[in-house]
Structure formats: structure tokens, C-alpha cells
Coordinates of C-alpha atoms in Angstrom, one line a residue:
K4 CA -0.1 0.1 -0.1
Y5 CA 3.0 2.4 0.5
F6 CA 4.0 2.0 -3.2
A7 CA 0.4 2.6 -4.7
S8 CA 0.5 4.8 -7.7
D9 CA -1.6 7.7 -6.2
A10 CA 0.6 8.0 -3.1
V11 CA 3.6 8.2 -5.4
R12 CA 2.2 10.7 -7.9
N13 CA 1.0 12.9 -4.9
L14 CA 4.5 12.9 -3.3
L15 CA 6.4 13.6 -6.6
H16 CA 3.8 16.4 -7.8
G17 CA 3.6 17.8 -4.3
E18 CA -0.2 18.0 -4.6
T19 CA -0.6 16.7 -1.1
S20 CA 1.5 15.9 2.0
V21 CA 3.1 12.5 2.6
C22 CA 1.0 11.7 5.5
Q23 CA -2.1 12.7 3.8
G24 CA -1.4 10.2 1.0
F25 CA -0.5 7.6 3.1
D26 CA -3.9 8.0 5.1
D27 CA -5.9 7.8 1.9
I28 CA -4.2 4.7 1.1
S29 CA -4.9 3.3 4.6
S30 CA -8.4 4.0 4.3
S31 CA -8.8 2.0 1.2
S32 CA -6.3 -0.7 2.0
D33 CA -9.1 -3.2 2.5
D34 CA -10.2 -2.5 -1.1
D35 CA -7.8 -4.1 -3.6
E36 CA -9.7 -2.5 -6.4
G37 CA -9.1 1.1 -5.1
L38 CA -5.2 0.6 -6.1
E39 CA -4.2 1.3 -9.6
C40 CA -1.0 -0.8 -9.2
S41 CA 0.9 -2.7 -6.7
L42 CA 4.6 -3.3 -5.9
G43 CA 4.8 -6.2 -8.4
N44 CA 8.2 -7.6 -9.4
L45 CA 10.5 -4.5 -9.6
A46 CA 13.5 -6.6 -10.5
D47 CA 11.9 -7.9 -13.7
K48 CA 10.9 -4.3 -14.6
F49 CA 14.3 -3.0 -14.1
E50 CA 15.9 -5.7 -16.4
A51 CA 13.3 -5.0 -19.0
A52 CA 14.3 -1.2 -18.7
C53 CA 17.9 -1.9 -19.1
A54 CA 17.4 -4.1 -22.0
V55 CA 15.5 -1.3 -23.8
I56 CA 18.4 1.1 -22.9
D57 CA 21.1 -1.5 -24.1
H58 CA 19.1 -2.0 -27.4
I59 CA 19.0 1.9 -28.1
D60 CA 22.8 2.2 -27.1
A61 CA 23.7 -0.6 -29.7
D62 CA 21.8 1.0 -32.5
D63 CA 23.5 4.4 -31.7
D64 CA 27.0 2.8 -31.9
S65 CA 26.1 0.9 -35.0
K66 CA 25.3 4.1 -36.7
T67 CA 28.5 6.1 -35.4
E68 CA 31.1 3.7 -35.7
E69 CA 32.9 2.8 -38.9
P70 CA 32.4 -0.6 -40.1
T71 CA 35.7 -2.7 -39.7
T72 CA 37.0 -5.9 -41.1
S73 CA 36.7 -8.3 -38.2
K74 CA 38.0 -11.3 -40.2
P75 CA 41.6 -12.2 -39.2
P76 CA 44.3 -12.2 -42.1
E77 CA 45.1 -15.4 -41.6
K78 CA 41.9 -16.8 -42.8
M79 CA 41.9 -14.4 -45.8
T80 CA 43.4 -15.1 -49.2
V81 CA 46.3 -13.2 -50.9
V82 CA 43.7 -11.4 -53.2
Q83 CA 41.4 -10.3 -50.2
I84 CA 44.5 -9.1 -48.1
K85 CA 45.8 -7.2 -51.2
D86 CA 42.2 -5.5 -51.7
E87 CA 42.1 -4.7 -48.2
L88 CA 45.5 -3.0 -48.4
E89 CA 44.6 -0.9 -51.3
K90 CA 41.5 0.3 -49.5
L91 CA 43.9 1.3 -46.8
D92 CA 45.7 3.5 -49.2
V93 CA 48.8 1.3 -49.3
D94 CA 51.0 1.8 -52.2
K95 CA 50.4 -1.2 -54.6
S96 CA 54.0 -1.4 -55.7
S97 CA 55.1 -1.9 -51.9
F98 CA 53.6 -5.1 -51.7
K99 CA 53.0 -6.5 -55.1
Q100 CA 55.7 -9.0 -54.9
L101 CA 55.3 -10.0 -51.1
K102 CA 54.5 -13.4 -50.1
K103 CA 51.3 -14.3 -47.8
S104 CA 53.2 -14.1 -44.6
A105 CA 54.6 -10.8 -45.3
L106 CA 51.2 -9.5 -46.5
I107 CA 49.6 -10.7 -43.1
E108 CA 52.0 -8.9 -41.1
L109 CA 51.7 -5.6 -43.3
L110 CA 47.7 -5.8 -43.1
Y111 CA 48.1 -6.2 -39.2
L112 CA 50.4 -3.1 -39.3
E113 CA 48.1 -1.0 -41.5
R114 CA 45.2 -1.9 -39.5
K115 CA 47.0 -0.8 -36.3
N116 CA 48.1 2.4 -38.1
R117 CA 44.6 3.2 -39.0
T118 CA 43.3 2.7 -35.5
V119 CA 45.9 5.2 -34.2
R120 CA 45.3 7.6 -36.8
V121 CA 41.5 7.8 -36.0
Q122 CA 42.4 7.9 -32.3
N123 CA 44.7 10.8 -32.9
K124 CA 41.9 12.6 -34.9
L125 CA 39.7 12.3 -32.1
S126 CA 42.0 13.4 -29.7
I127 CA 43.0 16.4 -31.6
S128 CA 39.4 17.3 -32.3
S129 CA 38.7 17.1 -28.7
N130 CA 41.7 19.2 -27.7
N131 CA 40.9 21.7 -30.4
A132 CA 37.3 22.1 -29.0
H133 CA 38.6 22.4 -25.6
I134 CA 41.1 25.1 -26.5
Q135 CA 38.4 27.1 -28.3
Q136 CA 36.1 27.0 -25.3
R137 CA 38.7 28.1 -23.0
S138 CA 40.0 30.8 -25.2
A139 CA 37.0 32.0 -27.1
P140 CA 36.5 35.1 -25.1
A141 CA 40.1 36.2 -25.3
T142 CA 41.0 35.2 -29.0
T143 CA 38.0 36.2 -30.9
S144 CA 40.2 38.7 -32.7
Q145 CA 42.9 36.5 -33.6
P146 CA 43.2 34.3 -36.7
S147 CA 41.9 30.5 -36.4
H148 CA 45.1 29.1 -37.5
E149 CA 46.6 30.1 -33.9
V150 CA 43.9 28.0 -32.3
D151 CA 44.5 25.0 -34.4
G152 CA 48.4 25.2 -34.2
I153 CA 49.0 22.0 -32.7
S154 CA 52.5 20.7 -33.9
G155 CA 52.5 17.5 -35.3
T156 CA 55.2 14.5 -34.8
N157 CA 56.8 15.4 -38.3
S158 CA 58.4 18.6 -36.9
S159 CA 59.7 17.2 -33.9
C160 CA 63.0 15.0 -33.3
T161 CA 64.2 12.8 -30.5
F162 CA 67.9 12.9 -30.2
L163 CA 69.9 10.0 -28.3
I164 CA 73.2 10.4 -26.6
L165 CA 74.3 6.8 -26.0
D166 CA 77.3 5.4 -24.4
E167 CA 79.7 2.7 -25.7
D168 CA 77.3 -0.2 -24.3
L169 CA 74.0 1.4 -25.3
Q170 CA 74.7 2.4 -28.7
R171 CA 74.6 -1.2 -30.1
F172 CA 71.0 -1.5 -29.3
P173 CA 68.2 -0.7 -31.8
F174 CA 66.1 1.6 -29.7
E175 CA 64.4 2.9 -32.8
G176 CA 62.7 -0.1 -33.3
F177 CA 60.9 -0.4 -30.0
K178 CA 57.3 0.0 -29.9
S179 CA 57.3 3.1 -28.2
M180 CA 59.6 4.6 -30.7
E181 CA 57.7 3.6 -33.7
G182 CA 56.9 6.4 -36.1
R183 CA 59.2 8.9 -34.5
A184 CA 62.0 10.7 -35.9
I185 CA 65.0 9.8 -33.9
C186 CA 68.9 10.9 -34.5
R187 CA 71.7 9.6 -32.6
I188 CA 74.5 12.1 -31.8
P189 CA 77.8 12.1 -30.0
S190 CA 76.7 15.2 -27.7
V191 CA 74.4 18.3 -27.6
A192 CA 77.0 20.7 -28.6
F193 CA 77.6 18.7 -31.7
A194 CA 74.0 18.9 -33.0
V195 CA 73.9 22.6 -32.1
A196 CA 77.3 23.3 -34.1
T197 CA 76.0 21.3 -37.0
L198 CA 72.7 23.2 -37.0
L199 CA 74.4 26.6 -37.0
E200 CA 76.8 25.4 -39.7
R201 CA 74.3 23.9 -42.0
K202 CA 71.8 26.6 -41.7
Q203 CA 68.8 24.5 -42.4
Q204 CA 69.7 24.1 -45.9
P205 CA 67.4 21.5 -47.7
V206 CA 68.6 18.5 -49.8
K207 CA 68.0 19.1 -53.5
P208 CA 66.9 15.9 -55.1
M209 CA 68.2 16.5 -58.4
E210 CA 71.8 16.7 -56.8
A211 CA 71.9 13.0 -55.7
R212 CA 74.8 10.7 -56.6
Y213 CA 75.3 7.1 -56.2
V214 CA 77.7 4.3 -55.9
L215 CA 76.4 0.7 -56.5
D216 CA 78.4 -2.7 -55.9
P217 CA 81.8 -1.0 -56.3
E218 CA 83.5 -4.6 -55.6
A219 CA 81.3 -6.1 -58.5
N220 CA 80.1 -9.2 -56.4
L221 CA 76.7 -8.0 -55.7
A222 CA 74.9 -8.4 -59.0
S223 CA 71.4 -8.7 -57.7
T224 CA 71.7 -5.4 -55.7
K225 CA 73.4 -3.8 -58.9
R226 CA 70.7 -4.9 -61.2
T227 CA 67.5 -4.0 -59.0
M228 CA 68.9 -0.8 -57.6
L229 CA 70.1 0.5 -60.9
S230 CA 66.9 0.0 -62.4
A231 CA 64.9 1.6 -59.6
L232 CA 67.2 4.5 -59.5
D233 CA 66.9 5.2 -63.2
S234 CA 63.1 4.8 -63.0
L235 CA 62.9 7.3 -60.0
A236 CA 65.2 9.7 -61.6
S237 CA 63.5 9.9 -65.1
K238 CA 60.3 10.0 -63.4
F239 CA 60.7 13.5 -62.1
M240 CA 63.4 14.2 -64.8
W241 CA 66.5 14.3 -62.4
N242 CA 69.9 14.1 -64.0
W243 CA 71.7 11.7 -61.4
E244 CA 75.3 10.7 -61.7
G245 CA 76.4 7.5 -60.5
V246 CA 78.9 4.5 -60.9
A247 CA 77.7 0.9 -60.8
G248 CA 80.1 -2.3 -60.8
E249 CA 83.3 -0.4 -60.3
V250 CA 85.2 1.8 -57.8
P251 CA 84.6 5.4 -58.4
S252 CA 87.6 7.9 -58.8
N253 CA 88.5 10.2 -56.0
E254 CA 87.4 13.1 -58.0
F255 CA 83.8 11.7 -58.2
M256 CA 83.5 11.1 -54.5
E257 CA 84.9 14.5 -53.5
N258 CA 82.2 16.0 -55.9
A259 CA 79.5 13.9 -54.2
L260 CA 80.6 14.4 -50.6
T261 CA 81.3 18.2 -50.8
N262 CA 78.0 19.1 -52.7
E263 CA 76.3 21.1 -50.0
E264 CA 72.8 20.4 -51.0
G265 CA 73.4 17.0 -52.4
L266 CA 72.6 13.4 -51.3
F267 CA 75.2 10.6 -51.5
L268 CA 73.9 6.9 -51.8
Y269 CA 75.9 3.9 -51.2
C270 CA 74.9 0.2 -51.7
G271 CA 77.7 -2.4 -51.6
H272 CA 79.7 -4.2 -48.7
G273 CA 80.2 -2.2 -45.6
G274 CA 80.4 1.5 -45.2
G275 CA 82.3 2.1 -48.5
E276 CA 85.7 2.1 -47.1
K277 CA 87.1 0.7 -50.3
C278 CA 85.8 3.6 -52.3
F279 CA 86.6 6.3 -49.9
S280 CA 88.5 5.3 -46.8
R281 CA 87.8 6.9 -43.3
G282 CA 91.2 8.7 -43.6
E283 CA 90.0 10.2 -46.9
V284 CA 86.9 11.2 -45.3
E285 CA 88.4 12.7 -42.5
Q286 CA 90.9 14.5 -44.7
L287 CA 87.9 16.7 -46.0
M288 CA 87.9 18.4 -42.6
M289 CA 91.6 19.1 -42.6
N290 CA 91.2 20.6 -46.1
G291 CA 88.6 23.1 -44.9
A292 CA 91.2 24.2 -42.3
G293 CA 93.9 24.6 -45.0
H294 CA 91.9 26.7 -47.1
N295 CA 90.9 29.2 -44.3
D296 CA 93.7 31.2 -42.7
D297 CA 91.3 31.8 -39.6
S298 CA 91.1 28.7 -37.6
T299 CA 88.3 29.8 -35.8
N300 CA 86.0 30.0 -38.8
V301 CA 86.7 26.7 -40.5
L302 CA 83.8 25.1 -42.6
R303 CA 84.1 21.3 -42.8
Q304 CA 84.2 20.4 -46.4
C305 CA 82.0 17.1 -46.4
S306 CA 78.3 18.7 -46.5
A307 CA 76.2 16.2 -48.4
T308 CA 73.7 13.9 -46.7
I309 CA 74.8 10.2 -46.6
V310 CA 72.9 7.2 -46.9
L311 CA 75.1 3.9 -46.5
M312 CA 73.2 0.8 -47.1
G313 CA 76.1 -1.6 -46.5
C314 CA 76.3 -4.4 -43.9
S315 CA 77.3 -2.9 -40.5
S316 CA 77.8 0.6 -42.1
G317 CA 76.5 2.4 -39.1
K318 CA 78.1 0.0 -36.5
L319 CA 80.5 1.7 -33.9
V320 CA 83.3 -0.3 -32.3
S321 CA 86.4 0.6 -30.0
I322 CA 89.6 0.1 -31.4
N323 CA 90.8 -1.9 -28.3
G324 CA 87.5 -3.5 -27.6
S325 CA 86.9 -7.4 -28.2
R326 CA 85.0 -8.0 -31.4
S327 CA 84.0 -11.5 -30.6
N328 CA 83.0 -10.5 -27.2
P329 CA 81.9 -6.8 -27.2
V330 CA 80.4 -6.9 -23.6
R331 CA 83.6 -7.9 -22.1
N332 CA 84.9 -5.6 -19.3
L333 CA 88.0 -3.8 -19.8
A334 CA 90.1 -1.6 -17.4
F335 CA 90.2 1.1 -20.2
E336 CA 88.2 1.3 -23.4
F337 CA 88.2 3.9 -26.1
E338 CA 85.0 5.5 -27.3
P339 CA 83.3 3.6 -30.3
E340 CA 84.1 4.8 -33.8
G341 CA 83.2 4.0 -37.2
M342 CA 82.4 5.2 -40.8
A343 CA 79.3 6.9 -39.8
L344 CA 81.1 9.2 -37.1
S345 CA 83.9 9.9 -39.7
Y346 CA 81.5 11.4 -42.1
L347 CA 80.1 13.5 -39.2
C348 CA 83.2 14.6 -38.1
A349 CA 84.2 15.6 -41.5
G350 CA 81.0 17.9 -41.9
A351 CA 78.0 15.7 -43.0
P352 CA 74.9 16.7 -41.4
C353 CA 73.1 13.4 -41.5
V354 CA 74.2 9.7 -42.0
V355 CA 72.0 6.7 -42.3
G356 CA 73.9 3.3 -41.6
N357 CA 73.1 -0.2 -40.5
L358 CA 74.0 -1.3 -36.9
W359 CA 74.5 -4.9 -38.1
D360 CA 74.7 -7.2 -41.2
V361 CA 71.6 -7.4 -43.4
T362 CA 70.2 -9.3 -46.5
D363 CA 70.7 -7.8 -49.8
R364 CA 67.1 -8.2 -50.9
D365 CA 65.2 -6.9 -47.9
I366 CA 67.7 -3.9 -47.5
D367 CA 67.4 -2.8 -51.5
R368 CA 63.6 -2.9 -50.9
Y369 CA 63.9 -0.7 -47.7
C370 CA 66.5 1.7 -49.5
M371 CA 63.9 2.5 -52.3
A372 CA 61.2 3.0 -50.0
L373 CA 63.3 5.4 -48.0
L374 CA 64.3 7.3 -51.3
E375 CA 60.8 7.5 -52.7
D376 CA 59.5 9.0 -49.4
F377 CA 62.0 11.2 -49.0
L378 CA 62.7 12.6 -52.4
D379 CA 59.2 12.7 -53.8
P380 CA 58.1 16.1 -54.3
R381 CA 54.4 15.6 -54.7
G382 CA 54.2 14.1 -51.2
E383 CA 54.3 15.4 -47.7
M384 CA 57.4 17.0 -46.8
K385 CA 59.2 14.7 -44.2
N386 CA 62.5 15.0 -42.6
L387 CA 64.9 11.9 -43.3
P388 CA 64.7 10.4 -39.6
R389 CA 61.1 10.1 -40.2
C390 CA 61.3 8.5 -43.4
V391 CA 63.7 5.9 -42.1
A392 CA 61.4 5.1 -39.4
D393 CA 58.4 4.6 -41.8
A394 CA 60.2 2.6 -44.2
R395 CA 60.8 -0.3 -42.0
S396 CA 57.3 -1.7 -42.6
V397 CA 58.2 -2.6 -46.2
C398 CA 60.9 -5.2 -45.0
K399 CA 59.9 -9.1 -45.0
M400 CA 62.2 -9.3 -41.9
R401 CA 60.9 -6.2 -40.0
H402 CA 63.0 -6.6 -36.9
I403 CA 66.1 -8.4 -38.4
V404 CA 66.7 -6.2 -41.3
G405 CA 64.0 -3.2 -40.6
C406 CA 65.5 -2.4 -37.3
A407 CA 69.1 -2.1 -38.7
P408 CA 69.2 1.2 -40.3
V409 CA 69.6 4.2 -37.9
V410 CA 70.4 8.0 -38.3
Y411 CA 73.4 9.8 -37.2
G412 CA 73.6 13.6 -36.9
V413 CA 70.6 16.2 -37.3
P414 CA 67.3 16.1 -39.2
V415 CA 67.4 17.2 -42.9
V416 CA 64.6 17.6 -45.4
A417 CA 64.3 17.4 -49.1
Q418 CA 63.4 20.5 -51.3
N419 CA 59.9 20.4 -52.3

């Protein structure tokens, strides 16, 4: 009788007092027909109401969420995987010759990247809305681009200053570092000096030079890369100079390395020491001192951006360290050194090299993806470290080969 509809209605609408409502109910308690409704089974009513709400929420979610493919790639055919990759705006040439195992890994990666992009867009939209709400009264007279001026990941770079033990680890390949522009530098002072000397000059794609298989024992690399480079250069009418299948002359190497807005590509064994030794590279720094009487204002002569795609071309080793047991404790160990640091010391603003030995076909595939992404004037302007990170996904052996390339120096961009 305390939950009769009349008493509840009177209580909610305030038409009468609680006591009066209950007195009226008490006077008619003996007459069951005087009650419009009784307590009943509230649990059943509550569950029914929740079911209706869940049904409405499900309908709303189905209307707002973008339909996604729930079928796992392992249960899809090669044709289905390629179709979905094309729908995800993946360049068809990058997966045309991949086997099913590599296609499956690439599809998983692209699905993950799409999810991250959607989440980032939602996050940026919510941040912009929050900023506009907070700053609307004070910024009504300011242009709209100042409100939306949220810096992207392409304009930022992470610098790693590693000691002799940590420098051999591929931190750039960690999950937490995916998609980031990362550079390795000897010190902060070195990065600042290079930026001041370089003055943010972009790389001109038409000024690229290359050396392919100078020892004439990598026929597959020579054939693949020469065809790909000629195709890329002719596509944009670039007149590239290069040497393939033979050791280049010292004049060619000096012209390639001293071109301030140029890019030098090496595809062969190691870091190209047989083409141009470390001593010859470091001599470019001494030549700069010889051409200038004022020793306090010496411009280092090696000013091109360097891409070394040979095995262990970016590996640094202490000259008195044990190569067979690099973690052996020594009473005194010199700082690690290598071809990449020689180029940096000679003046190169940025050097790309491999931390360990790699397979030729996979690194050739990586190299072409890197060059196309970095030099293509039609696409988004991205710095070289960001392109190095993005190109890892095209490798079949994404960790063994894809994580080998690292960047030394400071970020550089190509002229659009």
C-alpha cells in the first residue's frame, strides 16, 4: 500500500502531504480495487528497462562507428588481403611481390596504424574544441590558425646520446619509438654546431649521386637498384650521376661528398671504405682548415647527406674492444668509432647506416622505399629520420633487417 500509484504521484507532484497520501491509502487498504497498481516484481521491470536502454545504445553505436573488418588476415586469401591494403591507401607497388606471410604482417600493421590515426584525430578534435572553449572570449580577434596550431610529430625529433654499451641496441625499433624521428648524436654541442653550420639548407633531389656494388660481387643489388634509381630519376626528370660495378674515382667521391645540397647513396659491402677510406673522409675536414687562414671559422668540406646501405655501415666499435665478445669488461676502453662518425666529423649533417649485417634483397627494398618517401616532391615534406622510421614496414624481416638502419646527426629535409 505504501507504493500505490496515487501516493507516489501525490508525493512527486507535491499535490498533498506525504501523511495525507498515506492516510488515504490506509483508508482504502481493504479494497484491492482502489489501487491502480501494486509493487509487483521490480527486478523484472528493472531488467526490462535496462534491456531497452542497451538496445538503443547498440543502435546508436552501429550508426556512429565505422564498419571494420573483423576477419583475421590468416583466414583471408592473398587477393582479399591485397584488396584491403589498397582500401587502406597502401601503395600497390610496395606489396605487389610480397608473399602471404609478409602480407599478413603488413595488414596487421596497417590496421593498427589506421586505428592510431583515428584515435589521434579524435584526440586532436577534442583538444581543439577544449582550447576554443577556453580561449574563445580572449582570442576572438585572432586568426583561426593560432587556435589550431598543434605541432605534429613530423616537426619534432628525438636525439639519443648513447654510451659505448647502449649504442649497439636498436632503440629506434622499440614499440614506444614507432613512427618517431630519431637521431643519434655524440653530444648536444655537436648537434647545435651542425645546425648552426648547416643553416637548415634542404637537400635538392636533383643533386643526388650514387655508388652501386663497387666490388662487382653483388649482381642482384646492382641490377635491382640501378633499374629502380633510373626509374625514379627519369620520373621526375632528375639527372643523377652514379657509378655501378666499379670503384669510383677520388674526384667523383669528392664532388659527391662536398655538394652542400646533395645526397650520396652507397649500396655495397660495409660503409664504402674501399671507395673512400675513413682517412680520406676525415681529410675533407683538414682541407677545410687548409683553405682558411682563420682557424676559428673553419667550414668542414663534407656537407652532403649520406645514406650507407651496406652491412654494419652504421656500427661503432672501440679500437681496443673485443669484436668476438663486445660486452667484455675492460679496465680502459676507447670511445666507439666507425664510418658514420667519420662522415659526421668531416661535416656531413646526417648519415644513415646499419647497426648490423643485413640481407641484400630486403635492404634494397627498404632503400627504395626510403628514397621515394624522402625525395618525392609530390608528397608530404618529411625529414629523413621520419622517413627512415616509416620505411621499416616494407621489410619482410621487419626486425632483423628493418630495425638495422639508424640515423646519425641532425634531421634534414628534401626540397619540395
